[in-house]
mmCIF file of C-alpha atoms in Angstrom:
data_model
loop_
_atom_site.group_PDB
_atom_site.id
_atom_site.type_symbol
_atom_site.label_atom_id
_atom_site.label_comp_id
_atom_site.label_asym_id
_atom_site.label_seq_id
_atom_site.Cartn_x
_atom_site.Cartn_y
_atom_site.Cartn_z
ATOM 1 C CA MET M 1 0.000 0.000 0.000
ATOM 2 C CA ASN M 2 1.630 3.250 -1.159
ATOM 3 C CA SER M 3 1.318 6.674 0.471
ATOM 4 C CA ALA M 4 -1.557 7.737 -1.787
ATOM 5 C CA GLU M 5 -3.548 4.622 -0.911
ATOM 6 C CA ILE M 6 -2.821 5.113 2.780
ATOM 7 C CA ALA M 7 -4.006 8.722 2.603
ATOM 8 C CA GLU M 8 -7.141 7.700 0.732
ATOM 9 C CA ARG M 9 -7.899 4.930 3.206
ATOM 10 C CA GLY M 10 -7.327 7.255 6.145
ATOM 11 C CA SER M 11 -9.654 9.819 4.622
ATOM 12 C CA THR M 12 -12.338 7.172 4.163
ATOM 13 C CA ILE M 13 -12.073 6.068 7.776
ATOM 14 C CA LEU M 14 -12.240 9.649 9.025
ATOM 15 C CA GLU M 15 -15.420 10.138 7.013
ATOM 16 C CA ARG M 16 -16.912 6.904 8.374
ATOM 17 C CA LEU M 17 -16.172 7.990 11.942
ATOM 18 C CA THR M 18 -18.664 10.831 11.600
ATOM 19 C CA THR M 19 -21.338 8.949 9.643
ATOM 20 C CA THR M 20 -23.493 5.907 10.217
ATOM 21 C CA GLN M 21 -23.028 2.579 8.501
ATOM 22 C CA THR M 22 -25.620 0.307 6.935
ATOM 23 C CA PRO M 23 -27.137 -2.047 9.525
ATOM 24 C CA PRO M 24 -25.907 -5.632 8.978
ATOM 25 C CA PRO M 25 -28.342 -8.441 8.105
ATOM 26 C CA TRP M 26 -30.116 -10.163 10.971
ATOM 27 C CA GLU M 27 -28.189 -13.367 10.336
ATOM 28 C CA LEU M 28 -24.956 -11.583 11.232
ATOM 29 C CA VAL M 29 -26.357 -10.016 14.402
ATOM 30 C CA VAL M 30 -27.877 -13.256 15.687
ATOM 31 C CA GLY M 31 -25.015 -15.408 14.444
ATOM 32 C CA THR M 32 -22.364 -13.364 16.251
ATOM 33 C CA GLY M 33 -24.453 -13.563 19.424
ATOM 34 C CA VAL M 34 -24.591 -17.347 19.217
ATOM 35 C CA ALA M 35 -20.870 -17.508 18.441
ATOM 36 C CA ALA M 36 -20.051 -15.276 21.411
ATOM 37 C CA LEU M 37 -22.116 -17.476 23.717
ATOM 38 C CA LEU M 38 -20.226 -20.561 22.556
ATOM 39 C CA LEU M 39 -16.896 -18.785 23.082
ATOM 40 C CA VAL M 40 -17.901 -17.977 26.664
ATOM 41 C CA VAL M 41 -19.267 -21.387 27.687
ATOM 42 C CA PHE M 42 -16.631 -23.535 25.898
ATOM 43 C CA ARG M 43 -13.784 -23.878 28.387
ATOM 44 C CA PRO M 44 -10.791 -23.931 25.960
ATOM 45 C CA THR M 45 -11.856 -20.737 24.181
ATOM 46 C CA TRP M 46 -12.811 -19.102 27.468
ATOM 47 C CA ARG M 47 -9.317 -19.696 28.868
ATOM 48 C CA ILE M 48 -7.856 -17.721 25.974
ATOM 49 C CA LEU M 49 -10.463 -15.023 25.456
ATOM 50 C CA ARG M 50 -10.848 -14.305 29.152
ATOM 51 C CA ASN M 51 -7.715 -12.195 28.655
ATOM 52 C CA ALA M 52 -9.881 -9.656 26.839
ATOM 53 C CA VAL M 53 -12.214 -9.524 29.850
ATOM 54 C CA THR M 54 -9.201 -8.977 32.119
ATOM 55 C CA VAL M 55 -8.081 -6.058 29.936
ATOM 56 C CA ALA M 56 -11.522 -4.469 30.342
ATOM 57 C CA HIS M 57 -11.551 -5.280 34.081
ATOM 58 C CA GLU M 58 -8.192 -3.652 34.772
ATOM 59 C CA GLY M 59 -9.079 -0.797 32.450
ATOM 60 C CA GLY M 60 -12.132 -0.152 34.633
ATOM 61 C CA HIS M 61 -9.972 0.044 37.754
ATOM 62 C CA ALA M 62 -7.550 2.387 35.970
ATOM 63 C CA PHE M 63 -10.217 4.683 34.511
ATOM 64 C CA VAL M 64 -12.064 5.165 37.805
ATOM 65 C CA ALA M 65 -8.781 5.625 39.694
ATOM 66 C CA LEU M 66 -7.998 8.581 37.443
ATOM 67 C CA LEU M 67 -11.540 9.958 37.689
ATOM 68 C CA SER M 68 -11.435 9.800 41.475
ATOM 69 C CA GLY M 69 -8.168 11.743 41.638
ATOM 70 C CA ARG M 70 -5.843 8.859 42.380
ATOM 71 C CA ARG M 71 -2.459 8.478 40.668
ATOM 72 C CA LEU M 72 -2.342 5.520 38.303
ATOM 73 C CA ASN M 73 1.040 3.778 38.612
ATOM 74 C CA SER M 74 0.892 0.544 36.639
ATOM 75 C CA ILE M 75 -1.230 -2.185 35.087
ATOM 76 C CA ARG M 76 -0.151 -5.814 34.847
ATOM 77 C CA LEU M 77 -1.883 -8.608 32.939
ATOM 78 C CA HIS M 78 -0.869 -12.208 33.581
ATOM 79 C CA SER M 79 -1.052 -15.411 31.556
ATOM 80 C CA ASP M 80 -3.453 -16.997 34.082
ATOM 81 C CA THR M 81 -5.905 -14.192 33.096
ATOM 82 C CA SER M 82 -5.463 -12.405 36.415
ATOM 83 C CA GLY M 83 -4.422 -8.762 36.560
ATOM 84 C CA LEU M 84 -3.290 -6.025 38.895
ATOM 85 C CA THR M 85 -3.811 -2.271 38.745
ATOM 86 C CA VAL M 86 -1.764 -0.178 41.170
ATOM 87 C CA SER M 87 -2.746 3.390 42.042
ATOM 88 C CA SER M 88 -1.562 5.830 44.699
ATOM 89 C CA GLY M 89 -3.737 7.760 47.100
ATOM 90 C CA LYS M 90 -5.550 7.309 50.382
ATOM 91 C CA PRO M 91 -6.034 3.581 51.141
ATOM 92 C CA TYR M 92 -9.601 4.329 52.204
ATOM 93 C CA GLY M 93 -12.462 6.652 51.301
ATOM 94 C CA VAL M 94 -14.824 7.043 48.370
ATOM 95 C CA GLY M 95 -12.095 7.166 45.717
ATOM 96 C CA MET M 96 -10.564 3.891 46.871
ATOM 97 C CA VAL M 97 -13.957 2.180 47.091
ATOM 98 C CA LEU M 98 -15.011 3.321 43.622
ATOM 99 C CA THR M 99 -11.673 2.261 42.147
ATOM 100 C CA MET M 100 -11.884 -1.181 43.735
ATOM 101 C CA ALA M 101 -15.536 -1.620 42.728
ATOM 102 C CA ALA M 102 -15.001 -0.675 39.079
ATOM 103 C CA GLY M 103 -13.326 -3.848 37.833
ATOM 104 C CA TYR M 104 -16.127 -6.397 37.552
ATOM 105 C CA PRO M 105 -18.767 -4.013 36.115
ATOM 106 C CA ALA M 106 -16.319 -2.654 33.513
ATOM 107 C CA PRO M 107 -16.666 -5.412 30.855
ATOM 108 C CA ALA M 108 -20.474 -5.298 31.111
ATOM 109 C CA LEU M 109 -20.616 -1.507 30.853
ATOM 110 C CA LEU M 110 -18.125 -1.481 27.987
ATOM 111 C CA GLY M 111 -20.232 -4.073 26.187
ATOM 112 C CA LEU M 112 -23.304 -1.930 26.808
ATOM 113 C CA GLY M 113 -21.503 1.073 25.352
ATOM 114 C CA TYR M 114 -20.589 -1.001 22.312
ATOM 115 C CA ALA M 115 -24.214 -2.070 21.942
ATOM 116 C CA ALA M 116 -25.376 1.554 22.089
ATOM 117 C CA LEU M 117 -22.928 2.546 19.342
ATOM 118 C CA LEU M 118 -23.900 -0.410 17.172
ATOM 119 C CA GLY M 119 -27.572 0.264 17.787
ATOM 120 C CA ALA M 120 -26.882 3.739 16.388
ATOM 121 C CA HIS M 121 -25.086 2.106 13.412
ATOM 122 C CA ARG M 122 -21.659 3.487 14.398
ATOM 123 C CA ILE M 123 -19.563 0.435 13.620
ATOM 124 C CA THR M 124 -16.394 2.260 12.567
ATOM 125 C CA LEU M 125 -16.568 4.635 15.524
ATOM 126 C CA MET M 126 -16.893 1.695 17.916
ATOM 127 C CA LEU M 127 -13.816 -0.049 16.478
ATOM 128 C CA TRP M 128 -11.622 3.054 16.553
ATOM 129 C CA LEU M 129 -12.728 4.085 20.030
ATOM 130 C CA THR M 130 -11.605 0.638 21.150
ATOM 131 C CA ILE M 131 -8.210 1.184 19.523
ATOM 132 C CA ALA M 132 -7.906 4.575 21.256
ATOM 133 C CA LEU M 133 -8.771 3.054 24.648
ATOM 134 C CA LEU M 134 -6.204 0.300 24.165
ATOM 135 C CA VAL M 135 -3.510 2.815 23.238
ATOM 136 C CA ALA M 136 -4.309 4.809 26.397
ATOM 137 C CA LEU M 137 -4.142 1.630 28.458
ATOM 138 C CA LEU M 138 -0.871 0.590 26.857
ATOM 139 C CA VAL M 139 0.937 3.578 28.377
ATOM 140 C CA LYS M 140 0.542 2.130 31.880
ATOM 141 C CA VAL M 141 1.079 -1.594 31.187
ATOM 142 C CA ARG M 142 4.275 -2.705 32.881
ATOM 143 C CA ASN M 143 4.839 -6.370 31.985
ATOM 144 C CA ALA M 144 5.581 -8.254 28.762
ATOM 145 C CA TYR M 145 2.486 -10.454 28.755
ATOM 146 C CA GLY M 146 0.292 -7.430 29.335
ATOM 147 C CA LEU M 147 1.909 -5.584 26.449
ATOM 148 C CA LEU M 148 1.452 -8.620 24.221
ATOM 149 C CA SER M 149 -2.225 -8.965 25.170
ATOM 150 C CA VAL M 150 -3.034 -5.330 24.432
ATOM 151 C CA PHE M 151 -1.021 -5.372 21.193
ATOM 152 C CA VAL M 152 -2.820 -8.497 19.940
ATOM 153 C CA ILE M 153 -6.302 -7.160 20.691
ATOM 154 C CA GLY M 154 -5.472 -3.743 19.274
ATOM 155 C CA GLY M 155 -3.774 -5.288 16.249
ATOM 156 C CA VAL M 156 -6.858 -7.334 15.392
ATOM 157 C CA MET M 157 -9.083 -4.285 15.760
ATOM 158 C CA PHE M 158 -6.790 -2.166 13.602
ATOM 159 C CA ALA M 159 -6.281 -4.805 10.886
ATOM 160 C CA VAL M 160 -10.004 -5.446 10.466
ATOM 161 C CA SER M 161 -10.991 -1.770 10.628
ATOM 162 C CA TRP M 162 -8.256 -0.756 8.158
ATOM 163 C CA PHE M 163 -8.174 -3.651 5.693
ATOM 164 C CA GLY M 164 -11.464 -5.469 6.308
ATOM 165 C CA THR M 165 -14.661 -5.240 4.314
ATOM 166 C CA ASP M 166 -17.803 -3.723 5.780
ATOM 167 C CA ASP M 167 -19.070 -7.215 6.602
ATOM 168 C CA ALA M 168 -15.809 -8.164 8.330
ATOM 169 C CA GLN M 169 -15.926 -4.995 10.432
ATOM 170 C CA ALA M 170 -19.531 -5.666 11.379
ATOM 171 C CA VAL M 171 -18.724 -9.250 12.387
ATOM 172 C CA LEU M 172 -15.874 -8.131 14.637
ATOM 173 C CA ALA M 173 -17.857 -5.261 16.160
ATOM 174 C CA TYR M 174 -20.964 -7.302 16.942
ATOM 175 C CA LEU M 175 -18.930 -10.276 18.140
ATOM 176 C CA ALA M 176 -16.987 -8.021 20.528
ATOM 177 C CA ALA M 177 -20.169 -6.436 21.889
ATOM 178 C CA TRP M 178 -21.941 -9.768 22.398
ATOM 179 C CA PHE M 179 -18.832 -11.320 23.899
ATOM 180 C CA LEU M 180 -18.346 -8.617 26.540
ATOM 181 C CA LEU M 181 -22.033 -8.602 27.456
ATOM 182 C CA LEU M 182 -22.136 -12.372 27.859
ATOM 183 C CA ALA M 183 -18.637 -12.788 29.289
ATOM 184 C CA ALA M 184 -19.207 -10.224 32.041
ATOM 185 C CA VAL M 185 -21.464 -12.673 33.883
ATOM 186 C CA ARG M 186 -19.034 -15.596 34.131
ATOM 187 C CA PRO M 187 -16.243 -13.854 36.126
ATOM 188 C CA VAL M 188 -18.803 -12.831 38.764
ATOM 189 C CA ILE M 189 -19.804 -16.480 39.185
ATOM 190 C CA GLU M 190 -16.144 -17.475 39.350
ATOM 191 C CA LEU M 191 -15.498 -14.726 41.895
ATOM 192 C CA GLN M 192 -18.047 -16.117 44.350
ATOM 193 C CA ARG M 193 -16.944 -19.711 43.760
ATOM 194 C CA ASN M 194 -13.279 -18.905 44.450
ATOM 195 C CA ARG M 195 -13.643 -16.495 47.364
ATOM 196 C CA ARG M 196 -12.665 -19.107 49.966
ATOM 197 C CA ASN M 197 -9.286 -19.525 48.282
ATOM 198 C CA GLU M 198 -8.863 -15.838 47.412
ATOM 199 C CA PRO M 199 -9.348 -13.754 50.571
ATOM 200 C CA ASN M 200 -8.038 -10.665 48.760
ATOM 201 C CA SER M 201 -10.608 -10.694 45.955
ATOM 202 C CA ASP M 202 -12.161 -7.370 44.959
ATOM 203 C CA ALA M 203 -15.353 -8.224 46.857
ATOM 204 C CA ASP M 204 -13.487 -9.080 50.078
ATOM 205 C CA GLN M 205 -11.294 -5.994 49.899
ATOM 206 C CA LEU M 206 -14.441 -3.917 49.425
ATOM 207 C CA ALA M 207 -15.987 -5.669 52.431
ATOM 208 C CA ARG M 208 -13.022 -4.630 54.578
ATOM 209 C CA LEU M 209 -13.162 -1.055 53.255
ATOM 210 C CA THR M 210 -16.908 -0.560 53.685
ATOM 211 C CA ARG M 211 -18.072 -3.181 56.228
ATOM 212 C CA ILE M 212 -20.606 -4.284 53.602
ATOM 213 C CA PRO M 213 -20.433 -8.093 53.264
ATOM 214 C CA GLY M 214 -18.548 -9.421 50.262
ATOM 215 C CA ILE M 215 -21.565 -11.382 49.040
ATOM 216 C CA VAL M 216 -23.477 -8.098 48.692
ATOM 217 C CA TRP M 217 -20.754 -6.760 46.423
ATOM 218 C CA VAL M 218 -20.806 -9.967 44.386
ATOM 219 C CA LEU M 219 -24.572 -9.701 43.978
ATOM 220 C CA GLY M 220 -24.188 -6.076 42.942
ATOM 221 C CA PHE M 221 -21.640 -7.031 40.284
ATOM 222 C CA GLY M 222 -24.035 -9.723 39.074
ATOM 223 C CA VAL M 223 -26.973 -7.312 38.843
ATOM 224 C CA VAL M 224 -24.905 -4.882 36.753
ATOM 225 C CA ALA M 225 -23.780 -7.686 34.426
ATOM 226 C CA VAL M 226 -27.283 -9.101 33.913
ATOM 227 C CA CYS M 227 -28.908 -5.686 33.434
ATOM 228 C CA ALA M 228 -26.236 -4.682 30.913
ATOM 229 C CA LEU M 229 -26.803 -7.949 29.040
ATOM 230 C CA VAL M 230 -30.580 -7.429 28.864
ATOM 231 C CA VAL M 231 -30.380 -3.798 27.760
ATOM 232 C CA GLY M 232 -27.449 -4.455 25.414
ATOM 233 C CA ALA M 233 -29.250 -7.354 23.753
ATOM 234 C CA ARG M 234 -32.264 -5.117 23.139
ATOM 235 C CA LEU M 235 -30.053 -2.524 21.492
ATOM 236 C CA LEU M 236 -28.259 -5.058 19.311
ATOM 237 C CA LEU M 237 -31.450 -6.802 18.235
ATOM 238 C CA ALA M 238 -33.495 -3.645 17.666
ATOM 239 C CA ASP M 239 -32.976 -3.721 13.882
ATOM 240 C CA VAL M 240 -33.430 -7.468 13.454
ATOM 241 C CA GLU M 241 -36.423 -8.058 11.217
ATOM 242 C CA GLY M 242 -39.041 -10.407 12.572
ATOM 243 C CA VAL M 243 -37.816 -10.199 16.176
ATOM 244 C CA CYS M 244 -40.012 -8.317 18.636
ATOM 245 C CA VAL M 245 -37.831 -6.234 20.936
ATOM 246 C CA PRO M 246 -40.130 -3.813 22.782
ATOM 247 C CA PRO M 247 -38.583 -0.641 24.178
ATOM 248 C CA LEU M 248 -37.945 -0.325 27.905
ATOM 249 C CA THR M 249 -41.410 1.160 28.494
ATOM 250 C CA HIS M 250 -44.953 -0.157 28.887
ATOM 251 C CA SER M 251 -45.513 -0.127 25.113
ATOM 252 C CA THR M 252 -45.446 -3.258 22.977
ATOM 253 C CA CYS M 253 -44.186 -4.165 19.558
ATOM 254 C CA ALA M 254 -46.363 -3.217 16.641
ATOM 255 C CA PRO M 255 -47.476 -6.122 14.445
ATOM 256 C CA ALA M 256 -45.342 -6.686 11.390
ATOM 257 C CA ALA M 257 -46.729 -5.482 8.081
ATOM 258 C CA PRO M 258 -48.070 -8.263 5.833
#
């Protein structure tokens, strides 16, 4: 690809960032949802793709740490899909609680944000916002595996958004949205199941900070994940022909035209 082609491609992407794209066919929307579900429930794929959930989880800690006025020091991502975000500030108080509580809801809320963008037919914007977030995260990653994980995810996003067809971009965008919405539930279940062996889990640290039992925090994480999945699914399926997805009001779907 020569400089003229690069400039032309860049100009096209810039234009697409400010415009909407054609909604994909219903087969793609539903098919990517089914594929994402299989990726989450099938143990071998989950072991690999859970790294993407960890990136979102640690990104949530980092983002809220900065918002709450704490100093973000480092992010580490490990091959066992665990992670660690280190920030400086008071070891107690609202900022510390919000930072600690942000991890588990982050994948669900990111997936919900993706669903909102895709529901508005902003496929290109969703892909490039993801790349921008990964670049911002990359600045604070401090270990080799973490760098590799972020580079791989960002590289896939960039390659498909730059070289891929409209259909390829739609597949990746919808698959990512469905995956985060569905995958956000499983770590919460794993959190509760493993709490006996992990006394320093996010929920238990929050319990020590707030005197609110850890199980309450786990249930709160679960409620956020399930609500995000329900609302996100409605947004993603809103344009699917033949599927009744009533809005979040007391109204119902209108009958389809003959």
